[in-house]
């Protein structure tokens, strides 16, 4: 038991559990959803955004924290960088070691390219690893890519780029087969049929999972395959890309790298560059806690923006409705949507089910924020929240379901004496996903020649809201597409001559900063967040700071 004042609050939920299991809250109408989002979603708070003063998206809005990084001083002084001595020369440079980066590296190497994969932490230290609920694919007789398209396009408020959504859903079945053939241990029936479940905003059961550690299992497999191709893929870890390099034609031809252990700067020369740097949760927009891994600091967006790449929906973030809100040790950690797809319902302090548990993520996040702000949340000393009534799962599906289907969730809470089989858990939205990013076409090209982007760093696939299970799908589908495309085009590109490699775009960016009157000594990309006593910005803005 919680062993404090929360025990009494949890008893209210227990007393109404039998009644609540039978109760099915109606889905909200389109007007009700629109009103809820307008009043309570963080993306709608005008004062948390500012207009970009420079760069390809000048005049458009961006979150305050992202705008600061996009318009900050570069980490390097271009005139002091010697581009004549390349530490690495390769056909394809992949920046990022998550699901998108590994998928891209694998497919580029399969096409005969020599690949260099650089990652600022280790291969697999990525949001892919932390995804839990599953990966969508319409591969059952009662489903189709067309139905998946309608769900994904509509779930993204019809803001997605149609050709990207089309590619996502039509490549999904073959991607599931590819992952299965590589060795991903998907949940299956005794006859080998894959188990599929619903997710928020889905009209069919198309969520393929590996219990509740789907991302970890997919990442394990992709990482192994990457290392198995050591003859063609060179991995350099604990090394961050901090600036792109162009040639005299304005084409990307490499990157400046920084060894995070020695601070040594190195030059990587490449024919094609693929950015797969992932998300931005560690920017802690609006002070929200995050479910993201330590390195999720929007580096790819910053580097691409300075090189002239356009962003799309950079003002759209996803706040996952169910982040852990108690105890403080796991504040912001993801409570997978699979918990709700198995039957757990969202309940306020009065024991009332106030919303359907499988509304889209932005709607459910807004609903939780509303309950808390209007006084129907559960007050506690970490983060006011609502209940997610997890004991319902074993009651509905039989004892042992939680341990069998969501063991990671059970293990995360039992460490702190909370048995989710017997007690509800407290949840509140957590900064989870970067809906927008660098604009790409269906073959992952940006508006900058020889620069491709895949995964969470890209924008347009999910519109302005992402459905559960489409992120793991995105990183593999477009990671593969980027690798396939790079494998086609590298053969017709020559490595730039050192004399023609340039960082002039960085110098020009600094001139733009000066002309726009942008002050401040802060540098970008951020590379890694700082968490320690004595960082005033952290202590002021981010909940749960250690002091």
Short mmCIF file of C-alpha atoms in Angstrom, two decimals:
data_model
loop_
_atom_site.label_atom_id
_atom_site.label_comp_id
_atom_site.label_asym_id
_atom_site.label_seq_id
_atom_site.Cartn_x
_atom_site.Cartn_y
_atom_site.Cartn_z
CA UNK A 1 0.00 0.00 0.00
CA UNK A 2 1.02 3.65 -0.39
CA UNK A 3 1.29 3.91 3.38
CA UNK A 4 0.30 7.58 3.56
CA UNK A 5 -2.61 9.93 2.93
CA UNK A 6 -2.95 8.43 -0.56
CA UNK A 7 -4.29 5.17 0.90
CA UNK A 8 -7.61 6.85 1.67
CA UNK A 9 -7.73 8.33 -1.81
CA UNK A 10 -7.08 4.92 -3.36
CA UNK A 11 -9.89 3.37 -1.30
CA UNK A 12 -12.42 5.58 -3.11
CA UNK A 13 -11.27 4.04 -6.41
CA UNK A 14 -11.47 0.51 -4.98
CA UNK A 15 -14.99 1.06 -3.68
CA UNK A 16 -16.23 2.06 -7.14
CA UNK A 17 -14.15 -0.46 -9.12
CA UNK A 18 -16.86 -3.06 -9.68
CA UNK A 19 -19.24 -0.38 -10.91
CA UNK A 20 -16.57 1.31 -13.04
CA UNK A 21 -15.51 -1.89 -14.80
CA UNK A 22 -19.00 -2.16 -16.27
CA UNK A 23 -19.17 1.52 -17.19
CA UNK A 24 -18.10 2.52 -20.70
CA UNK A 25 -17.59 6.26 -21.12
CA UNK A 26 -18.86 7.58 -24.43
CA UNK A 27 -16.34 8.86 -26.95
CA UNK A 28 -16.14 12.64 -27.14
CA UNK A 29 -17.64 14.38 -30.14
CA UNK A 30 -15.39 16.30 -32.53
CA UNK A 31 -16.54 19.59 -31.01
CA UNK A 32 -15.92 18.37 -27.46
CA UNK A 33 -12.41 17.27 -28.40
CA UNK A 34 -11.64 20.57 -30.08
CA UNK A 35 -12.86 22.52 -27.04
CA UNK A 36 -10.86 20.36 -24.62
CA UNK A 37 -7.66 20.74 -26.65
CA UNK A 38 -8.12 24.49 -27.05
CA UNK A 39 -8.49 25.04 -23.31
CA UNK A 40 -6.01 22.58 -21.84
CA UNK A 41 -3.39 21.24 -24.26
CA UNK A 42 0.13 22.70 -23.67
CA UNK A 43 0.59 23.37 -27.40
CA UNK A 44 -2.23 25.93 -27.19
CA UNK A 45 -0.60 28.14 -24.55
CA UNK A 46 0.45 31.15 -26.66
CA UNK A 47 2.96 32.60 -24.20
CA UNK A 48 5.01 29.37 -24.34
CA UNK A 49 5.90 30.01 -27.98
CA UNK A 50 7.86 32.70 -29.80
CA UNK A 51 8.43 33.77 -33.38
CA UNK A 52 11.67 32.63 -35.01
CA UNK A 53 13.74 35.65 -36.06
CA UNK A 54 16.17 33.92 -38.44
CA UNK A 55 16.58 30.79 -40.53
CA UNK A 56 14.39 28.89 -43.04
CA UNK A 57 11.31 29.11 -40.78
CA UNK A 58 11.69 32.78 -39.95
CA UNK A 59 8.36 34.25 -38.85
CA UNK A 60 6.92 30.94 -37.70
CA UNK A 61 6.39 30.02 -34.06
CA UNK A 62 8.41 27.54 -32.02
CA UNK A 63 8.50 26.55 -28.34
CA UNK A 64 10.58 28.98 -26.31
CA UNK A 65 13.16 26.33 -25.44
CA UNK A 66 13.57 25.13 -29.03
CA UNK A 67 13.75 28.65 -30.42
CA UNK A 68 16.58 29.40 -28.01
CA UNK A 69 18.57 26.42 -29.33
CA UNK A 70 17.76 27.03 -33.01
CA UNK A 71 19.00 30.61 -32.71
CA UNK A 72 21.90 30.09 -30.28
CA UNK A 73 25.59 30.52 -31.03
CA UNK A 74 27.29 27.55 -32.74
CA UNK A 75 29.54 25.43 -30.54
CA UNK A 76 32.44 25.95 -32.94
CA UNK A 77 34.27 28.89 -34.48
CA UNK A 78 34.31 27.98 -38.19
CA UNK A 79 37.59 29.78 -38.94
CA UNK A 80 39.39 27.59 -36.37
CA UNK A 81 38.23 24.26 -37.83
CA UNK A 82 40.70 22.53 -40.12
CA UNK A 83 38.63 20.77 -42.80
CA UNK A 84 41.67 19.49 -44.69
CA UNK A 85 42.30 16.56 -42.38
CA UNK A 86 39.32 14.21 -42.30
CA UNK A 87 39.41 11.67 -39.50
CA UNK A 88 36.78 9.59 -41.29
CA UNK A 89 35.82 9.11 -44.91
CA UNK A 90 32.70 7.15 -45.77
CA UNK A 91 29.92 6.74 -48.30
CA UNK A 92 27.07 7.25 -45.85
CA UNK A 93 27.30 9.01 -42.50
CA UNK A 94 24.45 8.12 -40.13
CA UNK A 95 24.09 10.43 -37.12
CA UNK A 96 22.22 8.63 -34.35
CA UNK A 97 22.20 5.08 -33.01
CA UNK A 98 18.52 4.44 -32.32
CA UNK A 99 15.99 2.48 -34.33
CA UNK A 100 16.03 4.85 -37.31
CA UNK A 101 19.82 5.13 -37.41
CA UNK A 102 20.40 1.39 -37.20
CA UNK A 103 17.71 0.63 -39.78
CA UNK A 104 19.28 3.18 -42.14
CA UNK A 105 22.78 1.82 -41.61
CA UNK A 106 21.64 -1.75 -42.23
CA UNK A 107 19.87 -0.95 -45.49
CA UNK A 108 22.65 1.33 -46.80
CA UNK A 109 25.23 -1.37 -46.12
CA UNK A 110 23.00 -3.91 -47.85
CA UNK A 111 23.18 -1.68 -50.94
CA UNK A 112 26.96 -1.82 -50.85
CA UNK A 113 27.69 1.45 -49.08
CA UNK A 114 30.48 1.92 -46.58
CA UNK A 115 28.65 3.28 -43.52
CA UNK A 116 29.86 5.29 -40.54
CA UNK A 117 27.36 5.43 -37.67
CA UNK A 118 28.15 8.01 -34.98
CA UNK A 119 26.17 8.24 -31.76
CA UNK A 120 26.74 10.51 -28.79
CA UNK A 121 25.97 7.77 -26.30
CA UNK A 122 25.91 4.08 -27.22
CA UNK A 123 24.03 2.29 -29.97
CA UNK A 124 20.57 1.71 -28.52
CA UNK A 125 20.65 4.62 -26.06
CA UNK A 126 17.58 6.09 -27.72
CA UNK A 127 13.87 6.67 -27.36
CA UNK A 128 13.36 3.50 -29.41
CA UNK A 129 14.69 1.52 -26.47
CA UNK A 130 12.16 3.12 -24.14
CA UNK A 131 9.04 2.55 -26.27
CA UNK A 132 6.81 0.02 -24.58
CA UNK A 133 3.35 -0.54 -26.04
CA UNK A 134 3.92 -1.85 -29.55
CA UNK A 135 4.16 -1.22 -33.28
CA UNK A 136 1.21 -0.85 -35.64
CA UNK A 137 0.70 -2.75 -38.89
CA UNK A 138 -2.48 -3.66 -40.76
CA UNK A 139 -1.65 -7.28 -41.52
CA UNK A 140 -4.82 -9.07 -40.34
CA UNK A 141 -7.77 -10.11 -42.58
CA UNK A 142 -10.17 -7.58 -40.96
CA UNK A 143 -7.78 -4.67 -41.50
CA UNK A 144 -6.02 -2.85 -44.33
CA UNK A 145 -3.40 -0.17 -44.89
CA UNK A 146 -6.25 2.06 -46.10
CA UNK A 147 -7.97 1.78 -42.71
CA UNK A 148 -4.63 2.36 -40.96
CA UNK A 149 -4.16 5.46 -43.15
CA UNK A 150 -7.52 6.89 -42.08
CA UNK A 151 -6.70 6.33 -38.40
CA UNK A 152 -3.19 7.82 -38.64
CA UNK A 153 -4.12 10.77 -40.85
CA UNK A 154 -7.19 11.62 -38.77
CA UNK A 155 -5.34 11.06 -35.49
CA UNK A 156 -2.79 13.64 -36.67
CA UNK A 157 -5.60 16.18 -37.20
CA UNK A 158 -5.23 15.71 -40.98
CA UNK A 159 -1.97 17.66 -40.82
CA UNK A 160 0.34 14.83 -41.91
CA UNK A 161 1.92 14.92 -45.36
CA UNK A 162 -0.26 12.42 -47.30
CA UNK A 163 2.67 10.79 -49.11
CA UNK A 164 4.45 10.17 -45.80
CA UNK A 165 1.38 8.69 -44.12
CA UNK A 166 0.82 6.54 -47.24
CA UNK A 167 4.39 5.24 -47.08
CA UNK A 168 4.13 4.60 -43.33
CA UNK A 169 1.02 2.42 -43.51
CA UNK A 170 1.78 0.60 -46.75
CA UNK A 171 5.29 -0.40 -45.68
CA UNK A 172 4.08 -1.52 -42.23
CA UNK A 173 3.25 -5.20 -42.95
CA UNK A 174 6.58 -5.81 -44.71
CA UNK A 175 8.43 -4.10 -41.85
CA UNK A 176 6.81 -6.42 -39.30
CA UNK A 177 7.90 -9.39 -41.42
CA UNK A 178 11.43 -7.97 -41.71
CA UNK A 179 11.70 -7.50 -37.95
CA UNK A 180 10.26 -10.94 -37.30
CA UNK A 181 12.76 -12.50 -39.72
CA UNK A 182 15.61 -10.64 -37.99
CA UNK A 183 14.56 -12.24 -34.70
CA UNK A 184 12.20 -9.86 -32.87
CA UNK A 185 10.22 -11.92 -30.36
CA UNK A 186 6.70 -10.67 -31.01
CA UNK A 187 3.83 -11.94 -28.85
CA UNK A 188 2.22 -14.86 -30.68
CA UNK A 189 -0.56 -17.41 -30.28
CA UNK A 190 0.42 -21.10 -30.00
CA UNK A 191 -0.11 -21.48 -33.75
CA UNK A 192 2.31 -18.64 -34.51
CA UNK A 193 -0.32 -15.99 -35.26
CA UNK A 194 0.77 -12.60 -33.94
CA UNK A 195 -1.25 -11.18 -31.06
CA UNK A 196 -2.65 -7.72 -31.83
CA UNK A 197 -4.46 -5.22 -29.61
CA UNK A 198 -6.10 -1.79 -29.81
CA UNK A 199 -4.35 1.49 -29.18
CA UNK A 200 -5.76 4.98 -28.67
CA UNK A 201 -7.36 6.23 -31.87
CA UNK A 202 -7.18 2.89 -33.70
CA UNK A 203 -10.26 1.33 -35.27
CA UNK A 204 -8.74 -2.14 -35.50
CA UNK A 205 -6.53 -4.34 -33.35
CA UNK A 206 -3.22 -3.84 -35.15
CA UNK A 207 -0.77 -3.28 -32.27
CA UNK A 208 2.01 -5.89 -32.40
CA UNK A 209 3.94 -6.07 -29.13
CA UNK A 210 6.67 -7.82 -27.21
CA UNK A 211 4.92 -7.74 -23.84
CA UNK A 212 5.52 -4.14 -22.67
CA UNK A 213 9.14 -3.83 -23.74
CA UNK A 214 8.53 -3.73 -27.49
CA UNK A 215 11.04 -0.98 -28.20
CA UNK A 216 13.77 -2.69 -26.20
CA UNK A 217 13.23 -5.93 -28.12
CA UNK A 218 13.21 -4.19 -31.51
CA UNK A 219 16.28 -2.14 -30.57
CA UNK A 220 18.11 -5.26 -29.34
CA UNK A 221 17.55 -6.91 -32.69
CA UNK A 222 18.52 -3.88 -34.80
CA UNK A 223 21.61 -3.28 -32.67
CA UNK A 224 22.71 -6.90 -33.08
CA UNK A 225 22.20 -6.73 -36.83
CA UNK A 226 24.20 -3.49 -36.99
CA UNK A 227 27.12 -5.05 -35.12
CA UNK A 228 26.84 -8.20 -37.23
CA UNK A 229 27.61 -6.02 -40.25
CA UNK A 230 30.86 -4.69 -38.76
CA UNK A 231 32.63 -5.25 -42.09
CA UNK A 232 30.45 -2.57 -43.70
CA UNK A 233 29.26 -0.48 -40.72
CA UNK A 234 31.75 1.33 -38.49
CA UNK A 235 30.25 2.43 -35.18
CA UNK A 236 31.74 5.37 -33.28
CA UNK A 237 30.07 5.92 -29.93
CA UNK A 238 30.26 8.69 -27.30
CA UNK A 239 30.77 11.05 -30.23
CA UNK A 240 28.34 13.84 -31.07
CA UNK A 241 27.86 15.52 -34.41
CA UNK A 242 27.82 19.26 -33.65
CA UNK A 243 27.77 20.83 -37.13
CA UNK A 244 27.12 19.77 -40.71
CA UNK A 245 29.69 20.51 -43.43
CA UNK A 246 28.79 21.60 -46.96
CA UNK A 247 30.71 21.79 -50.22
CA UNK A 248 31.00 24.81 -52.51
CA UNK A 249 27.76 23.77 -54.26
CA UNK A 250 25.76 23.93 -51.03
CA UNK A 251 25.47 20.14 -50.72
CA UNK A 252 26.01 18.44 -47.37
CA UNK A 253 29.26 16.47 -47.43
CA UNK A 254 30.04 15.56 -43.82
CA UNK A 255 29.97 16.72 -40.22
CA UNK A 256 32.12 18.07 -37.43
CA UNK A 257 32.24 15.50 -34.63
CA UNK A 258 33.13 15.93 -30.98
CA UNK A 259 34.43 13.07 -28.84
CA UNK A 260 32.54 13.52 -25.57
CA UNK A 261 35.25 11.82 -23.53
CA UNK A 262 38.22 13.82 -24.82
CA UNK A 263 36.49 16.88 -26.36
CA UNK A 264 38.57 16.25 -29.50
CA UNK A 265 37.03 17.59 -32.70
CA UNK A 266 37.14 15.40 -35.81
CA UNK A 267 35.99 15.75 -39.39
CA UNK A 268 33.84 13.10 -41.05
CA UNK A 269 33.67 13.33 -44.83
CA UNK A 270 30.69 11.60 -46.51
CA UNK A 271 28.76 11.44 -49.77
CA UNK A 272 25.39 11.28 -48.01
CA UNK A 273 24.42 12.26 -44.45
CA UNK A 274 21.41 10.80 -42.63
CA UNK A 275 20.20 12.57 -39.50
CA UNK A 276 18.52 10.15 -37.09
CA UNK A 277 19.07 11.99 -33.83
CA UNK A 278 15.63 11.39 -32.33
CA UNK A 279 13.54 13.62 -30.11
CA UNK A 280 13.66 16.56 -27.74
CA UNK A 281 12.19 15.52 -24.39
CA UNK A 282 15.27 16.59 -22.45
CA UNK A 283 14.54 20.16 -23.49
CA UNK A 284 11.77 19.93 -20.86
CA UNK A 285 9.34 22.18 -22.68
CA UNK A 286 7.18 24.18 -20.28
CA UNK A 287 8.92 22.47 -17.37
CA UNK A 288 7.30 19.09 -18.02
CA UNK A 289 9.06 15.91 -16.91
CA UNK A 290 9.88 13.54 -19.75
CA UNK A 291 9.81 9.89 -20.68
CA UNK A 292 12.76 10.41 -23.07
CA UNK A 293 16.29 9.07 -22.84
CA UNK A 294 19.18 11.24 -21.67
CA UNK A 295 20.35 12.32 -25.11
CA UNK A 296 17.03 13.58 -26.53
CA UNK A 297 18.02 17.23 -27.03
CA UNK A 298 16.92 18.12 -30.61
CA UNK A 299 20.51 18.23 -31.94
CA UNK A 300 19.50 17.14 -35.43
CA UNK A 301 17.00 19.98 -35.78
CA UNK A 302 19.61 22.55 -34.76
CA UNK A 303 22.30 21.31 -37.16
CA UNK A 304 19.91 20.91 -40.08
CA UNK A 305 18.33 24.33 -39.46
CA UNK A 306 21.70 26.08 -39.55
CA UNK A 307 22.46 24.25 -42.80
CA UNK A 308 19.25 25.62 -44.34
CA UNK A 309 16.83 22.72 -43.87
CA UNK A 310 13.19 23.63 -43.33
CA UNK A 311 11.29 22.46 -40.26
CA UNK A 312 7.65 21.37 -40.21
CA UNK A 313 5.32 21.49 -37.18
CA UNK A 314 8.21 22.44 -34.92
CA UNK A 315 5.55 23.89 -32.59
CA UNK A 316 3.84 20.52 -32.02
CA UNK A 317 4.82 18.23 -29.16
CA UNK A 318 3.19 15.13 -27.76
CA UNK A 319 2.52 14.93 -24.05
CA UNK A 320 1.82 11.29 -23.28
CA UNK A 321 -1.22 11.27 -20.99
CA UNK A 322 0.10 8.64 -18.62
CA UNK A 323 3.48 9.49 -17.18
CA UNK A 324 4.18 8.24 -13.67
CA UNK A 325 3.26 10.97 -11.17
CA UNK A 326 4.25 9.13 -7.98
CA UNK A 327 6.71 8.38 -6.43
CA UNK A 328 9.25 11.09 -7.27
CA UNK A 329 11.93 8.58 -8.32
CA UNK A 330 9.97 7.71 -11.47
CA UNK A 331 8.31 11.07 -12.18
CA UNK A 332 7.64 11.30 -15.90
CA UNK A 333 8.47 7.67 -16.67
CA UNK A 334 6.19 6.21 -19.30
CA UNK A 335 3.15 4.18 -18.28
CA UNK A 336 2.46 2.48 -21.58
CA UNK A 337 -0.85 2.93 -23.36
CA UNK A 338 -1.07 -0.84 -23.36
CA UNK A 339 -2.20 -0.58 -19.73
CA UNK A 340 -5.33 1.22 -20.96
CA UNK A 341 -5.75 -1.04 -23.99
CA UNK A 342 -5.93 -3.97 -21.54
CA UNK A 343 -8.80 -2.31 -19.70
CA UNK A 344 -7.45 0.03 -17.01
CA UNK A 345 -9.52 3.21 -16.85
CA UNK A 346 -8.73 6.79 -15.92
CA UNK A 347 -10.45 7.85 -12.69
CA UNK A 348 -10.50 11.19 -10.85
CA UNK A 349 -10.31 11.76 -7.08
CA UNK A 350 -14.05 11.14 -6.73
CA UNK A 351 -13.72 7.70 -8.27
CA UNK A 352 -15.41 8.84 -11.48
CA UNK A 353 -14.46 7.76 -15.00
CA UNK A 354 -14.42 11.11 -16.76
CA UNK A 355 -13.21 10.14 -20.27
CA UNK A 356 -12.81 7.12 -22.54
CA UNK A 357 -9.35 5.63 -21.85
CA UNK A 358 -8.51 5.21 -25.54
CA UNK A 359 -9.16 8.69 -26.85
CA UNK A 360 -6.14 9.98 -28.78
CA UNK A 361 -3.14 10.97 -26.68
CA UNK A 362 -3.57 14.71 -27.00
CA UNK A 363 -7.21 14.46 -25.92
CA UNK A 364 -6.48 12.24 -22.93
CA UNK A 365 -3.55 14.40 -21.86
CA UNK A 366 -5.78 17.47 -22.01
CA UNK A 367 -8.44 15.63 -20.03
CA UNK A 368 -6.03 14.84 -17.21
CA UNK A 369 -4.77 18.42 -17.10
CA UNK A 370 -8.39 19.62 -16.92
CA UNK A 371 -9.27 17.31 -14.02
CA UNK A 372 -6.26 18.51 -12.04
CA UNK A 373 -6.76 22.21 -12.76
CA UNK A 374 -10.47 22.09 -11.93
CA UNK A 375 -9.87 20.42 -8.58
CA UNK A 376 -10.82 16.85 -9.42
CA UNK A 377 -7.23 15.59 -9.37
CA UNK A 378 -5.54 13.62 -6.61
CA UNK A 379 -3.31 15.93 -4.58
CA UNK A 380 0.06 14.56 -3.52
CA UNK A 381 3.53 15.87 -2.72
CA UNK A 382 5.07 14.96 -6.10
CA UNK A 383 2.62 15.87 -8.87
CA UNK A 384 -1.17 16.28 -8.64
CA UNK A 385 -2.62 13.62 -10.88
CA UNK A 386 -5.46 11.21 -11.65
CA UNK A 387 -5.73 7.50 -11.02
CA UNK A 388 -5.15 4.77 -13.59
CA UNK A 389 -7.04 1.82 -12.16
CA UNK A 390 -4.68 -1.05 -13.02
CA UNK A 391 -6.31 -3.76 -10.84
CA UNK A 392 -9.13 -3.78 -13.39
CA UNK A 393 -6.84 -5.66 -15.81
CA UNK A 394 -6.58 -8.88 -13.81
CA UNK A 395 -10.28 -8.70 -12.91
CA UNK A 396 -11.24 -8.41 -16.59
CA UNK A 397 -8.78 -10.86 -18.14
CA UNK A 398 -7.95 -13.16 -15.24
CA UNK A 399 -5.30 -13.29 -12.54
CA UNK A 400 -1.78 -13.22 -13.93
CA UNK A 401 -2.53 -11.01 -16.94
CA UNK A 402 -0.52 -8.08 -15.59
CA UNK A 403 2.55 -10.22 -14.94
CA UNK A 404 2.24 -11.84 -18.35
CA UNK A 405 1.38 -8.81 -20.50
CA UNK A 406 2.95 -5.78 -18.77
CA UNK A 407 5.76 -7.11 -16.57
CA UNK A 408 7.89 -3.98 -17.02
CA UNK A 409 5.09 -1.86 -15.57
CA UNK A 410 4.72 -4.20 -12.60
CA UNK A 411 8.47 -4.14 -11.98
CA UNK A 412 8.72 -0.35 -12.26
CA UNK A 413 6.20 0.22 -9.46
CA UNK A 414 6.82 -2.77 -7.17
CA UNK A 415 10.31 -1.40 -6.44
CA UNK A 416 8.56 1.36 -4.52
CA UNK A 417 6.07 -0.89 -2.76
CA UNK A 418 3.18 -0.28 -5.17
CA UNK A 419 1.58 -3.48 -6.47
CA UNK A 420 -0.32 -2.48 -9.60
CA UNK A 421 -2.30 -5.73 -9.43
CA UNK A 422 -3.93 -4.50 -6.23
CA UNK A 423 -3.54 -0.71 -6.24
CA UNK A 424 -4.23 2.01 -8.82
CA UNK A 425 -1.37 4.25 -9.89
CA UNK A 426 -1.09 8.03 -10.22
CA UNK A 427 -0.48 9.47 -13.69
CA UNK A 428 -0.01 12.90 -15.28
CA UNK A 429 1.12 13.90 -18.81
CA UNK A 430 4.82 13.58 -19.58
CA UNK A 431 6.74 15.13 -22.50
CA UNK A 432 6.99 12.17 -24.81
CA UNK A 433 7.39 12.88 -28.51
CA UNK A 434 8.45 15.53 -31.00
CA UNK A 435 5.58 15.54 -33.53
CA UNK A 436 7.35 17.99 -35.80
CA UNK A 437 10.90 18.14 -37.06
CA UNK A 438 12.91 18.49 -40.25
CA UNK A 439 10.65 18.40 -43.30
CA UNK A 440 11.21 15.40 -45.59
CA UNK A 441 9.69 13.82 -48.68
CA UNK A 442 8.75 10.13 -49.01
CA UNK A 443 12.37 9.15 -49.71
CA UNK A 444 13.59 11.10 -46.66
CA UNK A 445 15.23 13.94 -48.63
CA UNK A 446 15.25 17.45 -47.16
CA UNK A 447 15.48 20.67 -49.17
CA UNK A 448 19.28 20.52 -48.68
CA UNK A 449 21.07 18.27 -51.16
CA UNK A 450 22.46 14.95 -49.86
CA UNK A 451 20.88 15.45 -46.43
CA UNK A 452 18.33 12.82 -45.45
CA UNK A 453 16.39 12.53 -42.19
CA UNK A 454 14.57 9.60 -40.58
CA UNK A 455 12.67 8.91 -37.38
CA UNK A 456 11.61 11.34 -34.68
CA UNK A 457 13.88 14.09 -36.00
CA UNK A 458 11.68 14.34 -39.11
CA UNK A 459 8.40 16.21 -39.42
CA UNK A 460 5.23 15.46 -41.38
CA UNK A 461 4.69 11.76 -40.78
CA UNK A 462 2.33 12.17 -37.82
CA UNK A 463 0.87 15.60 -38.45
CA UNK A 464 0.31 17.37 -35.12
CA UNK A 465 -0.50 14.29 -33.04
CA UNK A 466 0.84 10.75 -33.15
CA UNK A 467 -1.04 7.54 -32.46
CA UNK A 468 0.42 4.84 -30.24
CA UNK A 469 2.53 2.33 -32.13
CA UNK A 470 3.25 4.59 -35.08
CA UNK A 471 6.57 5.81 -33.67
CA UNK A 472 8.28 2.43 -33.63
CA UNK A 473 6.80 1.95 -37.08
CA UNK A 474 8.06 5.35 -38.24
CA UNK A 475 11.66 4.78 -37.13
CA UNK A 476 11.89 1.44 -38.90
CA UNK A 477 9.92 2.34 -42.05
CA UNK A 478 11.70 5.63 -42.70
CA UNK A 479 15.02 4.45 -41.29
CA UNK A 480 14.92 1.72 -43.92
CA UNK A 481 13.74 4.16 -46.61
CA UNK A 482 16.59 6.56 -45.82
CA UNK A 483 19.11 3.73 -45.97
CA UNK A 484 17.69 2.41 -49.24
CA UNK A 485 17.74 5.90 -50.78
CA UNK A 486 21.28 6.59 -49.58
CA UNK A 487 22.29 3.22 -51.02
CA UNK A 488 21.01 4.35 -54.42
CA UNK A 489 22.44 7.85 -54.61
CA UNK A 490 25.89 7.47 -53.04
CA UNK A 491 27.16 5.68 -56.14
CA UNK A 492 26.72 8.85 -58.22
CA UNK A 493 28.29 11.23 -55.69
CA UNK A 494 32.00 11.88 -55.29
CA UNK A 495 33.61 12.65 -51.94
CA UNK A 496 34.16 16.39 -51.69
CA UNK A 497 37.68 17.67 -52.11
CA UNK A 498 38.90 19.06 -48.81
CA UNK A 499 39.59 22.42 -50.46
CA UNK A 500 35.92 22.67 -51.38
CA UNK A 501 34.51 21.74 -47.96
CA UNK A 502 33.16 24.69 -46.05
CA UNK A 503 31.46 25.92 -42.91
CA UNK A 504 30.42 29.19 -44.57
CA UNK A 505 26.77 28.48 -43.71
CA UNK A 506 27.69 28.62 -40.01
CA UNK A 507 29.44 31.97 -40.47
CA UNK A 508 26.42 33.32 -42.38
CA UNK A 509 24.12 32.09 -39.60
CA UNK A 510 26.10 34.07 -37.05
CA UNK A 511 25.77 37.16 -39.22
CA UNK A 512 22.00 36.60 -39.29
CA UNK A 513 22.00 36.41 -35.50
CA UNK A 514 23.83 39.70 -35.23
CA UNK A 515 21.57 41.40 -37.77
CA UNK A 516 18.46 40.20 -35.91
CA UNK A 517 19.84 41.46 -32.60
CA UNK A 518 19.90 38.02 -30.99
CA UNK A 519 22.04 38.20 -27.86
CA UNK A 520 23.27 35.64 -25.39
CA UNK A 521 26.24 33.33 -25.03
CA UNK A 522 24.32 30.06 -24.97
CA UNK A 523 25.57 27.57 -27.56
CA UNK A 524 23.85 24.81 -29.50
CA UNK A 525 23.29 22.00 -30.17
CA UNK A 526 22.75 21.20 -26.50
CA UNK A 527 24.25 17.66 -26.88
CA UNK A 528 23.47 16.66 -23.28
CA UNK A 529 21.22 18.22 -20.62
CA UNK A 530 22.68 19.43 -17.32
CA UNK A 531 21.14 18.15 -14.10
CA UNK A 532 22.85 19.33 -10.95
CA UNK A 533 22.44 21.66 -8.05
CA UNK A 534 23.51 25.12 -9.06
CA UNK A 535 21.84 25.16 -12.48
CA UNK A 536 19.19 27.87 -11.87
CA UNK A 537 17.31 27.12 -15.09
CA UNK A 538 16.90 23.46 -14.15
CA UNK A 539 15.85 24.18 -10.59
CA UNK A 540 13.34 26.77 -11.72
CA UNK A 541 11.72 24.98 -14.66
CA UNK A 542 11.93 21.22 -14.21
CA UNK A 543 9.87 19.35 -11.60
CA UNK A 544 11.64 16.82 -9.42
CA UNK A 545 15.04 18.53 -9.46
CA UNK A 546 17.49 17.07 -6.95
CA UNK A 547 18.63 19.70 -4.50
#
